[in-house]
Amino acid sequence: MKLNNDFKKTLIVLSAATLLGTGVVVSGVAPGLFLSVAAAAEQQTSASTDQNPQKELQAIVASLKEGTLLAYYVRDKVSNPQDTISFSGKGFVFKDYKSFAAKFKALKGPATPQPGNLPKGFALATAIIYPPSVANDSELYLQLEQELKAAAAAGDPNKQLFSKIISWSQTNLSMQLYAKGKANFSIVTGVPPAKLPEGAVPFVRASETKKELTVNGRKVILTTDSAKEASFNTKLVWLDKSGAIQYTLSDNRVSKLTTNEMLAVAKSMIK
C-alpha cells in the first residue's frame, strides 16, 4: 500500500504528545521530546537575519540515520527565549509487522499486539518505532544541556547552533498505521501522559463525547468527536495489565469506520 512521500516523512517525526493524545495527525511538537524538521525550522523565527543556523539544522536533521537522536541548542533569545535544548530524532520504519515487532522487542519495548478483525480492505501501511523521549529533568537532559551550553560559551560568539548526535537502544513509543486509500487508523504504544496537577481540569472539546467501557475485562475509554476540525472520529484508549503502557487506537476523519468496527480491533488486541 502506497503513501505519498510528504505523509511518510511527517509520520516519522510525529511528536509523542500528538500520537498519544489525539491520534494520527501531521503536526505538533512536544517540548523536551523531539521536533519535526518543519517545527525545528519554524523555531528559527524571521526576526533573525542570520539564516545559517536554520539551514545548518535542516541539513543535520536531513542527514540523520535511522535510530539516532539529535540534541541541539540554539543560542538566540528570540528563537529560544526559554534557553532550553531541543531534540530531533529519526526512528525505524517498517512495512511488515514481523520485522517491526522483532525490532521493538530487541529495543526492550512493550508488547505490540498485531490487531485482528481488520475492517475489509485495510492493511498495514507502515509501522514506526520512535526515538525515546528525554524529559527536561532527566540526568541525560541536564548532562546534554551543560555540555552544549559549555560548547557555546567556549565557541565562536557568532555561532548560534550547537548539536550532538546520540545513539539509543531502548524506547517504548511506536505506531502501526493501517490504511485503505486515504482512510486510516493507527495504534500507538507508549507511556501514559503525566497526571495533571491536583485541582487541574483536563481540557475537553465541546464536540467530544467520552464513555467508559469494559473490553475483555479491561477498562477502555471511548471518545468520539463530531467536529469537522477534529483529528479523529473515534478513539479508544486502554492500559496494559501493569498500567505502565498505554495503547491508543484512533482513526482519521476520512475513515467511515463504525464504533463497533473499532471496538472489534481493540478486542483482538486486549488479552
Coordinates of C-alpha atoms in Angstrom, one line a residue:
M1 CA 0.0 0.0 0.0
K2 CA 1.5 3.4 -1.0
L3 CA 1.6 6.6 1.0
N4 CA 2.7 9.9 -0.5
N5 CA 6.2 10.9 0.3
D6 CA 5.3 14.0 2.4
F7 CA 2.9 12.0 4.6
K8 CA 5.6 9.3 5.1
K9 CA 8.2 11.9 6.1
T10 CA 5.8 13.6 8.5
L11 CA 4.8 10.3 10.2
I12 CA 8.5 9.5 11.0
V13 CA 8.8 12.6 13.1
L14 CA 5.4 12.9 14.8
S15 CA 5.7 14.0 18.4
A16 CA 4.8 11.6 21.2
A17 CA 2.3 14.0 22.7
T18 CA 0.5 14.2 19.4
L19 CA 0.5 10.4 19.0
L20 CA -0.7 9.6 22.5
G21 CA -3.2 12.5 22.6
T22 CA -5.3 12.7 19.5
G23 CA -4.3 10.0 17.0
V24 CA -2.5 10.4 13.7
V25 CA -2.3 14.0 12.6
V26 CA 0.5 15.7 10.7
S27 CA 1.7 18.4 13.0
G28 CA 2.5 19.1 16.6
V29 CA 5.6 19.5 18.8
A30 CA 6.2 18.1 22.3
P31 CA 8.7 20.2 24.3
G32 CA 11.6 18.2 25.6
L33 CA 10.9 15.4 23.2
F34 CA 11.8 15.7 19.5
L35 CA 10.9 18.1 16.7
S36 CA 9.9 17.6 13.2
V37 CA 12.1 19.2 10.5
A38 CA 9.3 21.7 9.9
A39 CA 8.9 22.6 13.6
A40 CA 12.7 22.9 14.0
A41 CA 12.8 25.3 11.1
E42 CA 9.9 27.3 12.4
Q43 CA 11.7 27.7 15.7
Q44 CA 14.2 29.9 13.9
T45 CA 11.9 32.9 13.6
S46 CA 12.0 35.5 10.8
A47 CA 13.2 38.1 13.4
S48 CA 16.7 36.7 12.9
T49 CA 18.6 38.0 9.9
D50 CA 21.1 35.1 10.0
Q51 CA 19.5 32.1 8.3
N52 CA 22.6 29.9 8.6
P53 CA 21.6 28.2 11.9
Q54 CA 18.2 27.2 10.3
K55 CA 19.9 25.8 7.2
E56 CA 22.5 24.1 9.2
L57 CA 19.9 22.4 11.4
Q58 CA 17.8 21.3 8.5
A59 CA 20.9 19.8 6.9
I60 CA 21.8 17.9 10.0
V61 CA 18.3 16.6 10.6
A62 CA 18.0 15.5 7.0
S63 CA 21.2 13.5 7.3
L64 CA 20.2 11.6 10.4
K65 CA 20.4 7.9 10.2
E66 CA 17.7 5.6 11.5
G67 CA 17.9 5.1 15.2
T68 CA 19.6 8.4 16.1
L69 CA 18.6 11.3 18.2
L70 CA 19.9 14.9 17.8
A71 CA 20.2 17.2 20.7
Y72 CA 20.7 20.8 19.8
Y73 CA 21.0 24.2 21.4
V74 CA 20.2 27.5 19.7
R75 CA 22.0 30.4 21.4
D76 CA 19.4 33.1 20.5
K77 CA 17.0 34.8 22.8
V78 CA 14.5 35.4 20.1
S79 CA 14.1 31.9 18.7
N80 CA 14.9 30.2 22.0
P81 CA 13.6 32.5 24.8
Q82 CA 13.5 29.7 27.4
D83 CA 17.2 29.0 26.7
T84 CA 16.5 25.2 26.5
I85 CA 17.9 22.4 24.4
S86 CA 15.7 20.6 21.9
F87 CA 15.7 17.2 20.1
S88 CA 15.1 15.8 16.7
G89 CA 15.1 12.1 16.1
K90 CA 14.7 9.6 13.4
G91 CA 13.1 6.2 14.2
F92 CA 12.9 2.9 12.5
V93 CA 10.3 2.4 9.7
F94 CA 8.9 -1.0 8.6
K95 CA 6.5 -2.3 6.1
D96 CA 5.7 -5.6 7.7
Y97 CA 4.6 -6.4 11.2
K98 CA 7.1 -9.3 11.9
S99 CA 10.2 -7.1 11.4
F100 CA 8.6 -4.2 13.4
A101 CA 7.7 -6.4 16.3
A102 CA 11.1 -8.1 16.4
K103 CA 13.0 -4.8 16.4
F104 CA 10.7 -3.3 19.1
K105 CA 11.3 -6.4 21.3
A106 CA 15.1 -6.0 20.8
L107 CA 14.8 -2.4 22.0
K108 CA 13.0 -3.7 25.1
G109 CA 9.8 -2.1 24.0
P110 CA 6.5 -3.4 25.4
A111 CA 4.3 -6.0 23.7
T112 CA 2.9 -4.7 20.5
P113 CA -0.1 -6.9 19.6
Q114 CA -0.9 -7.4 16.0
P115 CA -4.5 -6.4 15.5
G116 CA -7.1 -8.8 14.2
N117 CA -10.7 -8.2 13.0
L118 CA -9.3 -5.7 10.4
P119 CA -12.1 -3.9 8.5
K120 CA -12.4 -5.0 4.9
G121 CA -9.7 -3.5 2.7
F122 CA -7.4 -2.3 5.5
A123 CA -3.8 -3.4 5.7
L124 CA -0.6 -2.4 7.4
A125 CA 0.8 0.6 5.5
T126 CA 3.7 1.4 7.8
A127 CA 5.0 0.8 11.3
I128 CA 7.4 3.1 13.1
I129 CA 9.5 2.9 16.2
Y130 CA 10.2 6.4 17.6
P131 CA 13.3 7.6 19.5
P132 CA 12.9 7.8 23.3
S133 CA 11.7 10.9 25.0
V134 CA 14.2 12.9 27.0
A135 CA 12.5 14.6 30.0
N136 CA 13.8 18.1 30.8
D137 CA 14.5 17.0 34.4
S138 CA 16.4 13.8 33.5
E139 CA 20.0 13.1 34.0
L140 CA 20.6 12.9 30.3
Y141 CA 18.9 16.2 29.5
L142 CA 20.9 18.0 32.3
Q143 CA 24.2 16.5 31.0
L144 CA 23.5 17.5 27.4
E145 CA 22.4 21.0 28.4
Q146 CA 25.6 21.5 30.4
E147 CA 27.7 20.1 27.5
L148 CA 26.1 22.1 24.7
K149 CA 26.0 25.4 26.6
A150 CA 29.6 24.9 27.6
A151 CA 30.4 24.5 23.9
A152 CA 28.5 27.6 23.1
A153 CA 30.3 29.6 25.8
A154 CA 33.7 28.5 24.6
G155 CA 33.0 28.6 20.9
D156 CA 32.7 31.3 18.2
P157 CA 30.5 34.1 19.6
N158 CA 28.8 34.4 16.1
K159 CA 27.8 30.7 16.0
Q160 CA 24.3 30.0 17.2
L161 CA 23.7 26.3 16.7
F162 CA 25.4 23.6 18.8
S163 CA 24.4 20.0 18.5
K164 CA 25.3 16.4 19.3
I165 CA 24.1 13.1 17.8
I166 CA 23.1 10.5 20.4
S167 CA 22.5 6.8 19.7
W168 CA 19.7 5.0 21.6
S169 CA 19.0 1.3 22.3
Q170 CA 15.7 1.4 24.2
T171 CA 12.3 3.0 23.7
N172 CA 8.6 2.3 24.3
L173 CA 7.0 4.5 21.7
S174 CA 5.7 3.0 18.4
M175 CA 2.9 3.3 15.9
Q176 CA 1.2 0.9 13.5
L177 CA -0.8 2.5 10.7
Y178 CA -3.4 0.6 8.8
A179 CA -4.9 2.2 5.7
K180 CA -7.4 1.8 2.9
G181 CA -6.9 4.6 0.4
K182 CA -6.9 7.9 2.3
A183 CA -8.8 6.3 5.3
N184 CA -6.6 5.0 8.1
F185 CA -6.4 4.1 11.7
S186 CA -3.4 4.0 14.0
I187 CA -2.3 2.0 17.0
V188 CA 0.1 3.9 19.2
T189 CA 2.0 2.3 22.1
G190 CA 3.6 4.5 24.7
V191 CA 3.8 5.7 28.3
P192 CA 0.6 7.2 29.7
P193 CA 0.6 11.0 29.8
A194 CA 1.7 12.6 33.1
K195 CA -1.1 13.1 35.6
L196 CA -2.5 16.7 35.9
P197 CA -1.6 18.7 39.0
E198 CA -4.1 18.4 41.8
G199 CA -7.2 20.6 41.1
A200 CA -6.4 20.9 37.4
V201 CA -9.3 20.2 35.0
P202 CA -8.5 18.4 31.7
F203 CA -9.5 20.2 28.5
V204 CA -12.4 18.6 26.7
R205 CA -13.7 19.8 23.4
A206 CA -17.4 20.6 23.4
S207 CA -17.8 18.3 20.4
E208 CA -16.3 15.3 22.3
T209 CA -18.2 12.5 23.9
K210 CA -16.5 10.2 26.3
K211 CA -17.6 6.8 27.6
E212 CA -16.0 4.2 29.8
L213 CA -16.4 0.6 28.5
T214 CA -15.1 -2.8 29.6
V215 CA -13.4 -4.9 26.8
N216 CA -12.2 -8.4 27.8
G217 CA -12.2 -7.3 31.4
R218 CA -10.1 -4.2 30.7
K219 CA -11.2 -0.6 31.2
V220 CA -11.3 1.3 27.8
I221 CA -12.1 4.9 27.3
L222 CA -14.1 5.6 24.1
T223 CA -14.0 9.1 22.8
T224 CA -15.9 10.3 19.7
D225 CA -15.6 13.8 18.2
S226 CA -18.1 15.2 15.8
A227 CA -16.3 18.5 15.0
K228 CA -15.1 18.9 11.4
E229 CA -11.7 20.2 12.6
A230 CA -11.2 17.2 14.9
S231 CA -8.2 14.9 14.1
F232 CA -10.3 11.7 14.7
N233 CA -13.7 10.2 14.6
T234 CA -13.3 7.5 17.2
K235 CA -10.5 7.0 19.8
L236 CA -10.1 4.0 22.2
V237 CA -7.5 4.2 25.0
W238 CA -6.5 1.5 27.4
L239 CA -3.6 0.4 29.6
D240 CA -1.8 -2.9 29.8
K241 CA -2.1 -5.1 32.9
S242 CA 0.7 -3.3 34.7
G243 CA -0.8 0.2 34.0
A244 CA 2.6 1.3 32.7
I245 CA 1.9 1.2 29.0
Q246 CA -0.9 3.0 27.1
Y247 CA -2.4 1.9 23.8
T248 CA -4.3 4.4 21.7
L249 CA -6.4 3.2 18.7
S250 CA -7.8 6.0 16.6
D251 CA -9.0 6.7 13.0
N252 CA -8.7 9.7 10.8
R253 CA -11.5 12.0 9.7
V254 CA -11.7 10.3 6.2
S255 CA -12.4 7.0 7.8
K256 CA -16.0 5.7 7.7
L257 CA -15.3 3.0 10.3
T258 CA -18.1 2.5 12.9
T259 CA -17.6 2.4 16.6
N260 CA -18.3 -1.4 16.5
E261 CA -15.6 -2.0 13.9
M262 CA -13.1 0.0 16.0
L263 CA -14.1 -2.0 19.1
A264 CA -13.6 -5.2 17.3
V265 CA -10.0 -4.3 16.5
A266 CA -9.4 -3.3 20.1
K267 CA -10.9 -6.5 21.4
S268 CA -8.5 -8.5 19.3
M269 CA -5.6 -6.8 21.0
I270 CA -6.7 -6.8 24.6
K271 CA -5.9 -10.2 26.2

